[in-house]
CSV table of C-alpha atoms and ligand atoms in Angstrom, one decimal:
chain,number,residue,atom,x,y,z
A,1460,UNK,CA,-12.9,25.8,-41.4
A,1461,UNK,CA,-8.6,26.6,-41.2
A,1462,UNK,CA,-9.7,29.6,-38.9
A,1463,UNK,CA,-11.1,27.5,-36.3
A,1464,UNK,CA,-8.8,27.3,-33.3
A,1465,UNK,CA,-8.3,24.1,-33.0
A,1466,UNK,CA,-7.4,23.8,-36.8
A,1467,UNK,CA,-4.6,25.7,-35.5
A,1468,UNK,CA,-3.5,25.7,-32.4
A,1469,UNK,CA,-1.9,22.9,-31.6
A,1470,UNK,CA,0.7,24.5,-34.2
A,1471,UNK,CA,1.6,27.5,-31.9
A,1472,UNK,CA,3.3,28.4,-29.7
A,1473,UNK,CA,2.6,31.7,-29.2
A,1474,UNK,CA,-0.7,33.5,-29.5
A,1475,UNK,CA,-1.7,35.4,-32.5
A,1476,UNK,CA,-2.1,38.4,-32.5
A,1477,UNK,CA,-5.6,38.4,-33.8
A,1478,UNK,CA,-6.5,37.0,-30.5
A,1479,UNK,CA,-4.9,39.0,-27.8
A,1480,UNK,CA,-7.7,41.1,-25.9
A,1481,UNK,CA,-6.9,45.2,-24.4
A,1482,UNK,CA,-5.5,44.3,-20.9
A,1483,UNK,CA,-8.3,45.1,-19.0
A,1484,UNK,CA,-10.7,42.8,-20.2
A,1485,UNK,CA,-8.8,39.2,-19.8
A,1486,UNK,CA,-7.2,38.1,-17.0
A,1487,UNK,CA,-5.6,35.4,-15.5
A,1488,UNK,CA,-7.2,32.7,-13.9
A,1489,UNK,CA,-5.1,31.6,-11.5
A,1490,UNK,CA,-5.4,34.6,-9.5
A,1491,UNK,CA,-9.3,34.6,-8.9
A,1492,UNK,CA,-10.7,33.9,-7.0
A,1493,UNK,CA,-13.6,31.0,-5.9
A,1494,UNK,CA,-17.6,31.9,-5.6
A,1495,UNK,CA,-17.5,31.4,-2.2
A,1496,UNK,CA,-21.4,30.5,-1.2
A,1497,UNK,CA,-22.4,29.4,-4.6
A,1498,UNK,CA,-25.8,28.6,-3.9
A,1499,UNK,CA,-25.9,24.3,-4.9
A,1500,UNK,CA,-29.6,22.9,-4.9
A,1501,UNK,CA,-31.1,19.9,-4.3
A,1502,UNK,CA,-33.8,19.6,-6.7
A,1503,UNK,CA,-35.0,15.8,-5.4
A,1504,UNK,CA,-36.6,18.2,-2.2
A,1505,UNK,CA,-39.4,20.5,-4.4
A,1506,UNK,CA,-40.9,16.8,-5.0
A,1507,UNK,CA,-40.1,14.7,-1.6
A,1508,UNK,CA,-39.3,17.5,1.5
A,1509,UNK,CA,-39.7,20.7,1.5
A,1510,UNK,CA,-40.9,22.7,-1.9
A,1511,UNK,CA,-41.6,25.8,-0.5
A,1512,UNK,CA,-38.0,26.0,0.8
A,1513,UNK,CA,-36.5,24.9,-2.0
A,1514,UNK,CA,-38.3,27.2,-4.0
A,1515,UNK,CA,-37.0,29.2,-1.5
A,1516,UNK,CA,-33.4,28.8,-2.4
A,1517,UNK,CA,-34.4,29.5,-6.2
A,1518,UNK,CA,-35.5,32.4,-5.2
A,1519,UNK,CA,-33.1,34.0,-3.2
A,1520,UNK,CA,-29.9,32.5,-5.8
A,1521,UNK,CA,-31.3,33.9,-8.2
A,1522,UNK,CA,-31.9,37.3,-6.2
A,1523,UNK,CA,-28.5,36.8,-4.6
A,1524,UNK,CA,-26.2,35.8,-7.4
A,1525,UNK,CA,-28.7,34.8,-10.8
A,1526,UNK,CA,-27.0,31.3,-10.8
A,1527,UNK,CA,-26.8,28.4,-8.7
A,1528,UNK,CA,-26.5,25.0,-9.5
A,1529,UNK,CA,-28.4,22.1,-9.1
A,1530,UNK,CA,-28.5,18.5,-8.1
A,1531,UNK,CA,-30.4,15.6,-8.1
A,1532,UNK,CA,-31.9,16.9,-11.5
A,1533,UNK,CA,-33.1,14.2,-12.2
A,1534,UNK,CA,-30.7,14.2,-16.0
A,1535,UNK,CA,-28.6,10.7,-15.1
A,1536,UNK,CA,-25.1,11.0,-15.1
A,1537,UNK,CA,-24.7,8.6,-17.8
A,1538,UNK,CA,-26.8,10.4,-20.7
A,1539,UNK,CA,-24.3,13.8,-19.0
A,1540,UNK,CA,-21.2,12.0,-19.7
A,1541,UNK,CA,-22.5,9.8,-23.0
A,1542,UNK,CA,-22.9,13.0,-24.7
A,1543,UNK,CA,-19.8,15.1,-23.2
A,1544,UNK,CA,-18.2,11.8,-25.1
A,1545,UNK,CA,-20.3,12.7,-28.1
A,1546,UNK,CA,-19.7,16.2,-28.5
A,1547,UNK,CA,-15.5,15.7,-27.7
A,1548,UNK,CA,-16.2,13.1,-30.4
A,1549,UNK,CA,-17.9,15.8,-32.1
A,1550,UNK,CA,-14.9,18.1,-32.2
A,1551,UNK,CA,-11.8,15.8,-32.4
A,1552,UNK,CA,-13.3,14.2,-35.8
A,1553,UNK,CA,-11.1,16.0,-38.8
A,1554,UNK,CA,-11.9,19.2,-40.3
A,1555,UNK,CA,-13.6,16.9,-43.8
A,1556,UNK,CA,-16.1,15.0,-41.8
A,1557,UNK,CA,-17.3,18.7,-40.3
A,1558,UNK,CA,-17.1,20.5,-43.7
A,1559,UNK,CA,-20.8,20.5,-44.0
A,1560,UNK,CA,-21.7,22.2,-41.0
A,1561,UNK,CA,-19.3,25.0,-41.2
A,1562,UNK,CA,-20.7,28.3,-42.0
A,1563,UNK,CA,-20.3,31.8,-41.6
A,1564,UNK,CA,-24.1,33.1,-42.4
A,1565,UNK,CA,-24.5,33.5,-38.0
A,1566,UNK,CA,-28.7,33.0,-39.7
A,1567,UNK,CA,-28.2,29.7,-40.7
A,1568,UNK,CA,-30.0,27.3,-38.1
A,1569,UNK,CA,-27.4,24.2,-37.5
A,1570,UNK,CA,-23.8,25.5,-37.9
A,1571,UNK,CA,-20.7,25.0,-36.9
A,1572,UNK,CA,-18.4,27.7,-36.1
A,1573,UNK,CA,-15.5,29.7,-34.7
A,1574,UNK,CA,-15.6,33.0,-31.8
A,1575,UNK,CA,-18.7,34.6,-31.4
A,1576,UNK,CA,-22.1,34.3,-34.4
A,1577,UNK,CA,-20.2,37.2,-36.5
A,1578,UNK,CA,-16.0,36.4,-36.6
A,1579,UNK,CA,-16.0,38.3,-39.8
A,1580,UNK,CA,-16.8,41.5,-38.3
A,1581,UNK,CA,-15.1,41.2,-34.6
A,1582,UNK,CA,-12.1,43.0,-34.4
A,1583,UNK,CA,-10.5,40.1,-31.8
A,1584,UNK,CA,-11.3,36.7,-31.5
A,1585,UNK,CA,-12.1,34.0,-29.1
A,1586,UNK,CA,-10.6,30.4,-28.3
A,1587,UNK,CA,-13.0,28.7,-29.1
A,1588,UNK,CA,-15.0,26.8,-31.6
A,1589,UNK,CA,-18.4,26.1,-31.3
A,1590,UNK,CA,-21.4,23.7,-32.5
A,1591,UNK,CA,-25.2,25.7,-32.4
A,1592,UNK,CA,-28.5,24.0,-32.7
A,1593,UNK,CA,-32.0,24.2,-31.7
A,1594,UNK,CA,-33.5,21.0,-30.2
A,1595,UNK,CA,-37.3,22.1,-29.8
A,1596,UNK,CA,-39.3,20.6,-31.1
A,1597,UNK,CA,-36.8,17.7,-31.8
A,1598,UNK,CA,-38.5,16.3,-34.8
A,1599,UNK,CA,-38.2,20.1,-35.8
A,1600,UNK,CA,-34.7,20.1,-36.1
A,1601,UNK,CA,-32.5,16.9,-35.9
A,1602,UNK,CA,-32.5,16.0,-39.5
A,1603,UNK,CA,-29.5,19.0,-39.1
A,1604,UNK,CA,-27.6,18.1,-36.6
A,1605,UNK,CA,-24.5,16.4,-37.2
A,1606,UNK,CA,-24.8,12.8,-38.9
A,1607,UNK,CA,-21.3,11.9,-37.4
A,1608,UNK,CA,-20.6,10.3,-34.1
A,1609,UNK,CA,-23.0,8.0,-35.4
A,1610,UNK,CA,-25.0,8.2,-32.0
A,1611,UNK,CA,-25.1,12.1,-32.1
A,1612,UNK,CA,-28.6,12.8,-32.7
A,1613,UNK,CA,-30.1,10.1,-30.9
A,1614,UNK,CA,-27.6,10.7,-27.1
A,1615,UNK,CA,-27.8,14.5,-27.9
A,1616,UNK,CA,-31.4,14.6,-28.3
A,1617,UNK,CA,-32.2,12.6,-25.1
A,1618,UNK,CA,-30.0,14.7,-23.5
A,1619,UNK,CA,-32.1,18.0,-24.5
A,1620,UNK,CA,-35.6,16.5,-23.4
A,1621,UNK,CA,-33.9,15.7,-20.7
A,1622,UNK,CA,-32.5,18.9,-20.2
A,1623,UNK,CA,-34.9,21.6,-21.5
A,1624,UNK,CA,-37.5,19.2,-18.3
A,1625,UNK,CA,-34.8,20.3,-16.4
A,1626,UNK,CA,-35.8,24.2,-17.5
A,1627,UNK,CA,-39.1,24.0,-17.2
A,1628,UNK,CA,-39.1,22.1,-13.9
A,1629,UNK,CA,-37.1,25.6,-12.8
A,1630,UNK,CA,-39.0,28.0,-14.1
A,1631,UNK,CA,-42.3,26.2,-12.6
A,1632,UNK,CA,-40.0,26.7,-9.2
A,1633,UNK,CA,-40.2,30.3,-10.0
A,1634,UNK,CA,-43.5,30.8,-11.7
A,1635,UNK,CA,-44.5,29.4,-8.0
A,1636,UNK,CA,-42.1,31.8,-6.0
A,1637,UNK,CA,-43.4,35.1,-8.1
A,1638,UNK,CA,-46.8,33.3,-7.4
A,1639,UNK,CA,-47.9,33.9,-11.1
A,1640,UNK,CA,-51.0,31.8,-12.7
A,1641,UNK,CA,-49.8,28.8,-14.1
A,1642,UNK,CA,-50.1,30.2,-18.2
A,1643,UNK,CA,-47.7,32.7,-17.3
A,1644,UNK,CA,-44.9,31.5,-18.7
A,1645,UNK,CA,-47.3,29.7,-21.1
A,1646,UNK,CA,-45.5,28.2,-24.0
A,1647,UNK,CA,-44.3,30.8,-26.1
A,1648,UNK,CA,-42.2,31.8,-23.5
A,1649,UNK,CA,-39.8,28.4,-23.6
A,1650,UNK,CA,-40.9,27.2,-27.2
A,1651,UNK,CA,-37.4,27.7,-28.1
A,1652,UNK,CA,-34.4,26.2,-27.0
A,1653,UNK,CA,-30.9,26.3,-28.4
A,1654,UNK,CA,-27.9,23.5,-27.6
A,1655,UNK,CA,-24.2,25.8,-27.7
A,1656,UNK,CA,-21.7,22.9,-27.5
A,1657,UNK,CA,-18.7,25.0,-27.1
A,1658,UNK,CA,-15.0,23.3,-27.3
A,1659,UNK,CA,-11.8,25.7,-25.7
A,1660,UNK,CA,-8.5,24.2,-27.1
A,1661,UNK,CA,-5.7,24.7,-24.7
A,1662,UNK,CA,-4.0,28.1,-24.7
A,1663,UNK,CA,-0.5,28.4,-25.0
A,1664,UNK,CA,-1.3,31.9,-22.6
A,1665,UNK,CA,-4.2,32.6,-21.1
A,1666,UNK,CA,-3.6,35.3,-19.9
A,1667,UNK,CA,-4.0,37.3,-23.0
A,1668,UNK,CA,-7.4,35.0,-24.2
A,1669,UNK,CA,-10.6,34.9,-23.1
A,1670,UNK,CA,-13.3,31.3,-24.4
A,1671,UNK,CA,-15.8,33.9,-24.0
A,1672,UNK,CA,-16.5,37.8,-23.7
A,1673,UNK,CA,-18.4,39.2,-20.7
A,1674,UNK,CA,-22.3,38.4,-21.3
A,1675,UNK,CA,-25.2,38.1,-19.8
A,1676,UNK,CA,-27.2,35.6,-21.5
A,1677,UNK,CA,-30.2,36.8,-24.4
A,1678,UNK,CA,-32.3,34.0,-22.9
A,1679,UNK,CA,-35.3,33.1,-20.6
A,1680,UNK,CA,-32.9,30.3,-18.5
A,1681,UNK,CA,-29.9,28.4,-19.5
A,1682,UNK,CA,-29.0,25.5,-18.0
A,1683,UNK,CA,-24.8,24.4,-18.4
A,1684,UNK,CA,-23.1,21.7,-18.4
A,1685,UNK,CA,-19.1,22.1,-17.4
A,1686,UNK,CA,-17.9,19.0,-17.4
A,1687,UNK,CA,-14.5,19.0,-14.5
A,1688,UNK,CA,-12.6,22.1,-16.2
A,1689,UNK,CA,-13.1,25.7,-14.7
A,1690,UNK,CA,-13.3,28.6,-17.0
A,1691,UNK,CA,-16.4,30.2,-16.4
A,1692,UNK,CA,-16.5,33.5,-14.2
A,1693,UNK,CA,-18.9,35.2,-12.8
A,1694,UNK,CA,-19.0,39.2,-11.6
A,1695,UNK,CA,-19.6,39.3,-7.8
A,1696,UNK,CA,-19.8,42.6,-6.5
A,1697,UNK,CA,-17.8,44.6,-8.2
A,1698,UNK,CA,-14.9,41.3,-9.0
A,1699,UNK,CA,-14.7,38.3,-11.5
A,1700,UNK,CA,-15.3,35.5,-9.4
A,1701,UNK,CA,-14.8,31.6,-10.6
A,1702,UNK,CA,-17.3,29.7,-10.7
A,1703,UNK,CA,-16.0,26.3,-9.5
A,1704,UNK,CA,-17.1,22.6,-11.4
A,1705,UNK,CA,-19.5,19.7,-9.3
A,1706,UNK,CA,-19.7,16.7,-10.6
A,1707,UNK,CA,-22.8,16.1,-12.2
A,1708,UNK,CA,-24.5,18.8,-11.0
A,1709,UNK,CA,-25.8,21.8,-13.7
A,1710,UNK,CA,-25.2,25.5,-13.1
A,1711,UNK,CA,-28.5,27.5,-14.1
A,1712,UNK,CA,-28.0,31.3,-15.1
A,1713,UNK,CA,-31.5,33.1,-14.7
A,1714,UNK,CA,-31.7,34.8,-18.9
A,1715,UNK,CA,-32.3,39.0,-19.0
A,1716,UNK,CA,-35.5,38.0,-20.6
A,1717,UNK,CA,-36.4,36.3,-16.9
A,1718,UNK,CA,-35.1,39.7,-15.3
A,1719,UNK,CA,-37.4,41.3,-17.5
A,1720,UNK,CA,-40.1,39.5,-16.2
A,1721,UNK,CA,-39.8,39.2,-13.2
A,1722,UNK,CA,-39.9,43.1,-13.4
A,1723,UNK,CA,-35.3,42.5,-11.7
A,1724,UNK,CA,-36.8,40.7,-9.0
A,1725,UNK,CA,-33.9,38.1,-10.5
A,1726,UNK,CA,-30.9,38.8,-11.0
A,1727,UNK,CA,-29.1,38.3,-14.8
A,1728,UNK,CA,-25.5,36.9,-13.6
A,1729,UNK,CA,-22.1,39.0,-15.7
A,1730,UNK,CA,-19.9,36.2,-17.1
A,1731,UNK,CA,-17.4,34.8,-18.8
A,1732,UNK,CA,-14.9,32.3,-19.8
A,1733,UNK,CA,-11.1,32.2,-20.2
A,1734,UNK,CA,-9.2,29.8,-21.9
A,1735,UNK,CA,-6.0,27.2,-19.8
A,1736,UNK,CA,-2.8,25.6,-21.1
A,1737,UNK,CA,-3.5,21.8,-20.0
A,1738,UNK,CA,-6.5,20.5,-21.3
A,1739,UNK,CA,-9.1,21.1,-23.4
A,1740,UNK,CA,-12.7,22.6,-22.3
A,1741,UNK,CA,-16.2,20.9,-23.6
A,1742,UNK,CA,-18.8,22.6,-22.4
A,1743,UNK,CA,-23.0,22.3,-23.2
A,1744,UNK,CA,-25.3,24.5,-22.8
A,1745,UNK,CA,-29.0,24.5,-23.1
A,1746,UNK,CA,-30.8,27.8,-23.5
A,1747,UNK,CA,-34.6,28.2,-23.2
A,1748,UNK,CA,-35.9,31.3,-25.1
A,1749,UNK,CA,-38.9,32.4,-27.0
A,1750,UNK,CA,-39.5,32.9,-30.4
A,1751,UNK,CA,-38.5,36.8,-32.7
A,1752,UNK,CA,-42.0,38.8,-31.8
A,1753,UNK,CA,-42.6,37.5,-28.7
A,1754,UNK,CA,-43.3,40.7,-26.5
A,1755,UNK,CA,-41.3,41.1,-23.1
A,1756,UNK,CA,-42.6,42.7,-20.7
A,1757,UNK,CA,-42.6,42.5,-16.0
A,1758,UNK,CA,-45.1,40.4,-15.7
A,1759,UNK,CA,-48.5,42.4,-15.0
A,1760,UNK,CA,-49.5,40.4,-11.5
A,1761,UNK,CA,-46.8,40.4,-10.4
A,1762,UNK,CA,-46.9,44.4,-10.4
A,1763,UNK,CA,-50.0,44.4,-9.0
A,1764,UNK,CA,-49.2,42.9,-6.2
A,1765,UNK,CA,-46.4,44.2,-5.0
A,1766,UNK,CA,-47.7,47.5,-5.9
A,1767,UNK,CA,-44.9,49.0,-8.2
A,1768,UNK,CA,-43.9,50.3,-11.1
A,1769,UNK,CA,-42.1,48.9,-14.2
A,1770,UNK,CA,-39.1,49.3,-15.0
A,1771,UNK,CA,-39.1,48.2,-18.2
A,1772,UNK,CA,-41.4,49.1,-21.3
A,1773,UNK,CA,-41.9,46.0,-23.2
A,1774,UNK,CA,-40.8,45.2,-26.3
A,1775,UNK,CA,-39.9,42.2,-28.8
A,1776,UNK,CA,-37.3,40.0,-29.0
A,1777,UNK,CA,-36.7,40.3,-31.9
A,1778,UNK,CA,-35.6,44.0,-30.9
A,1779,UNK,CA,-34.0,42.7,-28.0
A,1780,UNK,CA,-31.6,40.3,-30.0
A,1781,UNK,CA,-30.7,43.3,-32.0
A,1782,UNK,CA,-29.6,45.5,-29.0
A,1783,UNK,CA,-28.0,42.7,-28.2
A,1784,UNK,CA,-26.1,42.9,-30.9
A,1785,UNK,CA,-24.4,46.2,-30.9
A,1786,UNK,CA,-23.5,46.2,-27.3
A,1787,UNK,CA,-21.9,43.4,-27.4
A,1788,UNK,CA,-19.6,42.6,-24.9
A,1789,UNK,CA,-21.6,45.9,-22.9
A,1790,UNK,CA,-24.7,43.6,-21.6
A,1791,UNK,CA,-25.8,45.7,-19.4
A,1792,UNK,CA,-26.5,48.3,-22.1
A,1793,UNK,CA,-29.0,46.4,-24.2
A,1794,UNK,CA,-31.3,46.3,-21.0
A,1795,UNK,CA,-30.7,49.9,-20.2
A,1796,UNK,CA,-32.3,50.4,-23.6
A,1797,UNK,CA,-35.8,49.5,-22.5
A,1798,UNK,CA,-35.4,50.3,-18.7
A,1799,UNK,CA,-37.9,53.1,-17.5
A,1800,UNK,CA,-36.2,55.8,-16.1
A,1801,UNK,CA,-37.4,57.5,-12.9
B,877,LIG,C1,-22.7,31.0,-23.0
B,877,LIG,C2,-21.8,30.6,-21.7
B,877,LIG,C3,-20.6,29.3,-20.8
B,877,LIG,C4,-19.2,27.9,-20.5
B,877,LIG,O1,-22.3,30.0,-23.8
B,877,LIG,O2,-23.7,31.6,-23.1
B,877,LIG,O3,-21.3,31.3,-20.5
B,877,LIG,O4,-18.3,28.0,-19.6
B,877,LIG,N1,-21.0,29.2,-21.7
B,877,LIG,O5,-19.2,27.5,-21.8
B,878,LIG,NI1,-23.5,32.8,-21.4
């Protein structure tokens, strides 16, 4: 546990050598421009206004950016605030109190760890501590979650349900937009939900370190809450740009599985996290995904409708995850494994 960044970062003035990334992979946040026109979608309008218009906004943003933000999303502000508070309280507990959850085993379903999923085998570490746990169906997993803070299970349980519902509403807009049958995003495409709470402590020299290496989310869809601290960057037109936090808005990321299912109609965006020297940053990411044996492939109905050939071969999620691990930091390469050339 002494490896957790928060355990030792207050005692150092300089970044340890095994946290220094090669020059071409890191950055000073301040030098990076802001993502302009990051689509902000008012989800209430999907119910009370022109649903079709909202669908088109979602599709357009997913095509152009692979990412957008949503407001009036139905997750109540107090619940978001309370969940962020739970996260802060959790990470600020003593190491003794968190010790039972700490594990180096990447296969442990609910675990507290530092850096990436595989600290032992990586050569450079990330400036980040993480609590990750499955959350759907809640009753199956909640007993593995932290027992402290005492309200953690209650608050974070409610949050994961509401955020899951939000993900499903967005998926439904996408399904309608792609004109796929209601069964299409069936239960198996969304029966896994992971919650990832990240803590990025202040770093003495953010220009040397990274909170998360560049990657694509290896899931169907991501809903991220980044509080009021910036740190998220996306690759847009060959350049890193910042996604500025907006109060009570969520960042929605199209995952790589959705890119495949839509046969490349929707984009998944490469992104990373940088650190800062001023304040700790806490984020909560909810990922909707699938089981390891699910077969992922471009939607047949879509290929027929558009009379186009599949860009990807069918693969099991298990094989995808294997490729994802092998191409750590080279996310594009993961999907190339399954790409049909021609
Ligand atoms: C992730 C991710 C962004 C953030 O967990 O996949 O991209 O700001 N997180 O924590
Ligand atoms: Ni991500």
